[in-house]
PDB file of C-alpha atoms in Angstrom:
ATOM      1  CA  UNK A   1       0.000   0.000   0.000  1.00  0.00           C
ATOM      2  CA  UNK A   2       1.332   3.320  -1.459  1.00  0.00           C
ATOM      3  CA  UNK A   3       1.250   5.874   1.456  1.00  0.00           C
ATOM      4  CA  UNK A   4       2.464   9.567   1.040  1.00  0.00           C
ATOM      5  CA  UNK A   5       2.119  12.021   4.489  1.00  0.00           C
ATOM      6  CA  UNK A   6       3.125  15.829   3.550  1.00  0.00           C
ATOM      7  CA  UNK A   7       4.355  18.020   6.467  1.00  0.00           C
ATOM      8  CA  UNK A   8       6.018  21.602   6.501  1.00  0.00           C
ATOM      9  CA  UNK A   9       3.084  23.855   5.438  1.00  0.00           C
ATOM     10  CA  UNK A  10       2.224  26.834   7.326  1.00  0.00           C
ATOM     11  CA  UNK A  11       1.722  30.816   7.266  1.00  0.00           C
ATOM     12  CA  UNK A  12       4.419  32.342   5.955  1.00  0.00           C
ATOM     13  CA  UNK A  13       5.095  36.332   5.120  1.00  0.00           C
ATOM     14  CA  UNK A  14       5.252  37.033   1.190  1.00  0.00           C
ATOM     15  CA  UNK A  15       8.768  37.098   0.527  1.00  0.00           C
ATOM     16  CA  UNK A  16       9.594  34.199   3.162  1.00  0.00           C
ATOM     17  CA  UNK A  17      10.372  30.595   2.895  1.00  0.00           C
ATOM     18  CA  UNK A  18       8.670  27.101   3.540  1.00  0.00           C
ATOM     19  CA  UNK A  19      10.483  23.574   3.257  1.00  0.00           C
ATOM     20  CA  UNK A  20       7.448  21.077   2.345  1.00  0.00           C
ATOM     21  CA  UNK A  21       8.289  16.941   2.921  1.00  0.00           C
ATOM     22  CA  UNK A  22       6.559  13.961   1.988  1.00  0.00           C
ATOM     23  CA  UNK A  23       7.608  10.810   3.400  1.00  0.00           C
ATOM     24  CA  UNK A  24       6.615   7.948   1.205  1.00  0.00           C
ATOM     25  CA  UNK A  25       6.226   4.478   1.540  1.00  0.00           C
ATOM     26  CA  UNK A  26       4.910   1.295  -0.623  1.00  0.00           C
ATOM     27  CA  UNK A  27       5.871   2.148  -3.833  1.00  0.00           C
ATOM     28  CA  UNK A  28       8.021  -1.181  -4.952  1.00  0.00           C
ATOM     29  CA  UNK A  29       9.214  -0.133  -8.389  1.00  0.00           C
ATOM     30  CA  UNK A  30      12.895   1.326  -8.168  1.00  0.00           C
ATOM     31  CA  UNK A  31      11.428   3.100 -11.378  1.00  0.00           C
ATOM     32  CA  UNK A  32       8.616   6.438 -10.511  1.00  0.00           C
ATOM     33  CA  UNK A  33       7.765   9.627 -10.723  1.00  0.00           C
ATOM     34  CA  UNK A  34       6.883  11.926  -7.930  1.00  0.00           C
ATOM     35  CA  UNK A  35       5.744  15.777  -7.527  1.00  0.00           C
ATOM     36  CA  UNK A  36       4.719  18.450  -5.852  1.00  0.00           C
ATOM     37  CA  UNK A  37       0.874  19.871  -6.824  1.00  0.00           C
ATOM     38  CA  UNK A  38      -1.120  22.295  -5.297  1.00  0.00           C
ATOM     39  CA  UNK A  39      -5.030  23.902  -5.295  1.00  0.00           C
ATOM     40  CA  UNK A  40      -6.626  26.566  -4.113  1.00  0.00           C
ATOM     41  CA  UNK A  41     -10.482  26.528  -3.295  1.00  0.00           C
ATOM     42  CA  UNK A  42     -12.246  27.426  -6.870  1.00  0.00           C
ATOM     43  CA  UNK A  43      -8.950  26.665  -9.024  1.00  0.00           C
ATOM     44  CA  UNK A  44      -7.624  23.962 -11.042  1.00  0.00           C
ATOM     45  CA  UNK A  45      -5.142  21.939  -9.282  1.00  0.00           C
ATOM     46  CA  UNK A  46      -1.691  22.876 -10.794  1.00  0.00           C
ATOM     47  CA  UNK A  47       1.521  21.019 -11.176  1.00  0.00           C
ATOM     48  CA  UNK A  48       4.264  22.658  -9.024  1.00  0.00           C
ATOM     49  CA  UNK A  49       7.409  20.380 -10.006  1.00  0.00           C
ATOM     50  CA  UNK A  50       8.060  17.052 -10.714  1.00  0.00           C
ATOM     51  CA  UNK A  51      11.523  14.878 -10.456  1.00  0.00           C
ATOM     52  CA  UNK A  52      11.976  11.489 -11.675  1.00  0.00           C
ATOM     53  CA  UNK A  53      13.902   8.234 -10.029  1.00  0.00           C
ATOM     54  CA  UNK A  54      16.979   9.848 -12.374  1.00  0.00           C
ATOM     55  CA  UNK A  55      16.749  12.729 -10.457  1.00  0.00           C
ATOM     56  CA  UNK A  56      15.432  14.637 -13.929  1.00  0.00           C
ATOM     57  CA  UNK A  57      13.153  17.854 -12.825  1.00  0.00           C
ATOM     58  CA  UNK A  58      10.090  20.146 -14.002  1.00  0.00           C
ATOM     59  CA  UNK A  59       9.102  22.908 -13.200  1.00  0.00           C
ATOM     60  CA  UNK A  60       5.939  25.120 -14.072  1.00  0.00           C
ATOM     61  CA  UNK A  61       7.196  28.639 -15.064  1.00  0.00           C
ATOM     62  CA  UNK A  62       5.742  30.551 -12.517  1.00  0.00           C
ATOM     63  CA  UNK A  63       7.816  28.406  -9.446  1.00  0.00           C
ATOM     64  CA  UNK A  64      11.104  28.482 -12.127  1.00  0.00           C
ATOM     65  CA  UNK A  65      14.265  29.710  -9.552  1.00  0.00           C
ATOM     66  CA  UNK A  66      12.344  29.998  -6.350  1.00  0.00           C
ATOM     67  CA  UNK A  67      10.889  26.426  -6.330  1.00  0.00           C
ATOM     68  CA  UNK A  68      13.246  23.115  -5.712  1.00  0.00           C
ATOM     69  CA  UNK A  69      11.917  19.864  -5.786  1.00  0.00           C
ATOM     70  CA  UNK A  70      14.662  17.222  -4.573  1.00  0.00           C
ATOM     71  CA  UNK A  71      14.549  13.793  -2.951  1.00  0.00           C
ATOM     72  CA  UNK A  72      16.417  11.811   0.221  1.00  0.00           C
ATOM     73  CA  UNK A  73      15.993   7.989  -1.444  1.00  0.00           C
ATOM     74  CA  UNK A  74      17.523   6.622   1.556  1.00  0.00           C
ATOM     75  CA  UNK A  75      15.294   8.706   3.740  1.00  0.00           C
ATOM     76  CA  UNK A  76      12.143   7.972   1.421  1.00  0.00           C
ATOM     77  CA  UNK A  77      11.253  11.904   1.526  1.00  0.00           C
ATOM     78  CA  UNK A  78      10.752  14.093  -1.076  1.00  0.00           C
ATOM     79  CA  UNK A  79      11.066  18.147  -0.833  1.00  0.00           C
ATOM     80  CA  UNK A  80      10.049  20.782  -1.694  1.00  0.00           C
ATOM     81  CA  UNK A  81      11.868  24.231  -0.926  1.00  0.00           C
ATOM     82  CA  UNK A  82      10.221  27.215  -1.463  1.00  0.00           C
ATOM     83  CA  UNK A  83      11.549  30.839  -1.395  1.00  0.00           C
ATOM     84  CA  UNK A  84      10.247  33.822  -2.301  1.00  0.00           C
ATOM     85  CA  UNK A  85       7.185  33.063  -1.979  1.00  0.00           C
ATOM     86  CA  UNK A  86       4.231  35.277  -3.001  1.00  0.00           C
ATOM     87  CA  UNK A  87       0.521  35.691  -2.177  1.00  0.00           C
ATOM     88  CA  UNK A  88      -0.847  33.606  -4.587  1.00  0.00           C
ATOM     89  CA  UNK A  89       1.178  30.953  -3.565  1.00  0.00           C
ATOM     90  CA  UNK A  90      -1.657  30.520  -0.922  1.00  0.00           C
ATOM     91  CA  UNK A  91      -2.714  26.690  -1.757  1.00  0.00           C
ATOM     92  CA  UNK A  92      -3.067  23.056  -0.512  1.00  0.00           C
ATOM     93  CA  UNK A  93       0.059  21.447  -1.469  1.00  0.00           C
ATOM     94  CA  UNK A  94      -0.036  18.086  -2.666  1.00  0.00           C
ATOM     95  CA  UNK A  95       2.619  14.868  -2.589  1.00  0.00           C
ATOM     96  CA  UNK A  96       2.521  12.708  -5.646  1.00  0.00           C
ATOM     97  CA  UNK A  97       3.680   9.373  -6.931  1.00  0.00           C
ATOM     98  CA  UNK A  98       2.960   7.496 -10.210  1.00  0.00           C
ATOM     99  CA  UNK A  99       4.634   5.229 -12.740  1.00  0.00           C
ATOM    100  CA  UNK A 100       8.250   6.294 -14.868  1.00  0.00           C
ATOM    101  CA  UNK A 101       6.747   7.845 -17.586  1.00  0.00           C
ATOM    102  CA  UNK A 102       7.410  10.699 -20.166  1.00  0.00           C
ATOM    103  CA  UNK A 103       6.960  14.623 -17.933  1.00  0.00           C
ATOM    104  CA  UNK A 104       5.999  12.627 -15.205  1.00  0.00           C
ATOM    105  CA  UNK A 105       2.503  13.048 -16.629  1.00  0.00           C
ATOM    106  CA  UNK A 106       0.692  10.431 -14.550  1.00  0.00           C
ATOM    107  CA  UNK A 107       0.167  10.195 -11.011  1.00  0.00           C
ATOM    108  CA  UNK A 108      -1.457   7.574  -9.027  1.00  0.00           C
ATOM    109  CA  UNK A 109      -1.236   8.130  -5.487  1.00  0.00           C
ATOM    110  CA  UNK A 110      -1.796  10.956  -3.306  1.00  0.00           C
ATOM    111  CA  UNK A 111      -1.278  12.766  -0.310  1.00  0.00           C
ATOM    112  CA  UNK A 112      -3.776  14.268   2.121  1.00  0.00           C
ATOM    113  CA  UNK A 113      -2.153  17.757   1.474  1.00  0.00           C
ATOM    114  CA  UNK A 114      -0.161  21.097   4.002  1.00  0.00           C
ATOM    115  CA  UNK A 115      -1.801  24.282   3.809  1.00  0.00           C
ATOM    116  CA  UNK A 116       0.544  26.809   2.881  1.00  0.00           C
ATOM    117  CA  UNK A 117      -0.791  30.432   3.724  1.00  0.00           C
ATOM    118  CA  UNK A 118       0.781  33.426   2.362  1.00  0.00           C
ATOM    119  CA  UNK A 119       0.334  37.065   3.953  1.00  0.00           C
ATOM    120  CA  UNK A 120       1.004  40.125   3.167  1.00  0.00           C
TER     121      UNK A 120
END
């Protein structure tokens, strides 16, 4: 049983930083994908950034040089450090896993989410 638990949200000034984790578990193929996503109530959820079992990252535009996804394989924890971080970064963040495919376009598992609050 894939299981993925996000911590590290929280309210953070615009301009500040927040370090999100997921520690994952289950997921027997030494071959995956696994992201960061977020939503906001009323919105489209939205791919943050994406990193493959080679290490190989995406990122949408908007999260380009303040976003970093990485991962601790021997921890089973994947990151997400955030900086600069603006008002409408206000969302549920989301922890991800899926199968090794092309972009990293299909997920399969999920995490319950971390509320990260931006203020002004």
């Amino acid at each position: 049983q894939v299981q993925l638990v996000e911590s590290g949200g929280g309210s953070v000034q615009a301009g500040g930083s927040l370090r999100l984790s997921c520690k994952f578990s289950g997921y027997r193929s030494s071959k995956y994908c696994m992201g960061w996503f977020r939503q906001d109530p009323g919105k489209e959820r939205e791919r943050v950034a994406v990193i493959d079992s080679n290490g190989i990252t995406v990122y949408a535009d908007s999260m380009k040089g303040r976003f970093a996804i990485s991962q601790d394989n021997a921890k089973r924890t994947l990151y997400l450090q955030m900086t600069s971080l603006r008002l409408e970064d206000t969302a549920m963040y989301y922890c991800a896993a899926g199968p090794f495919v092309p972009l990293c376009a299909v997920m399969d598992y999920w995490g319950q989410g971390t509320q990260v609050t931006v203020s002004s």
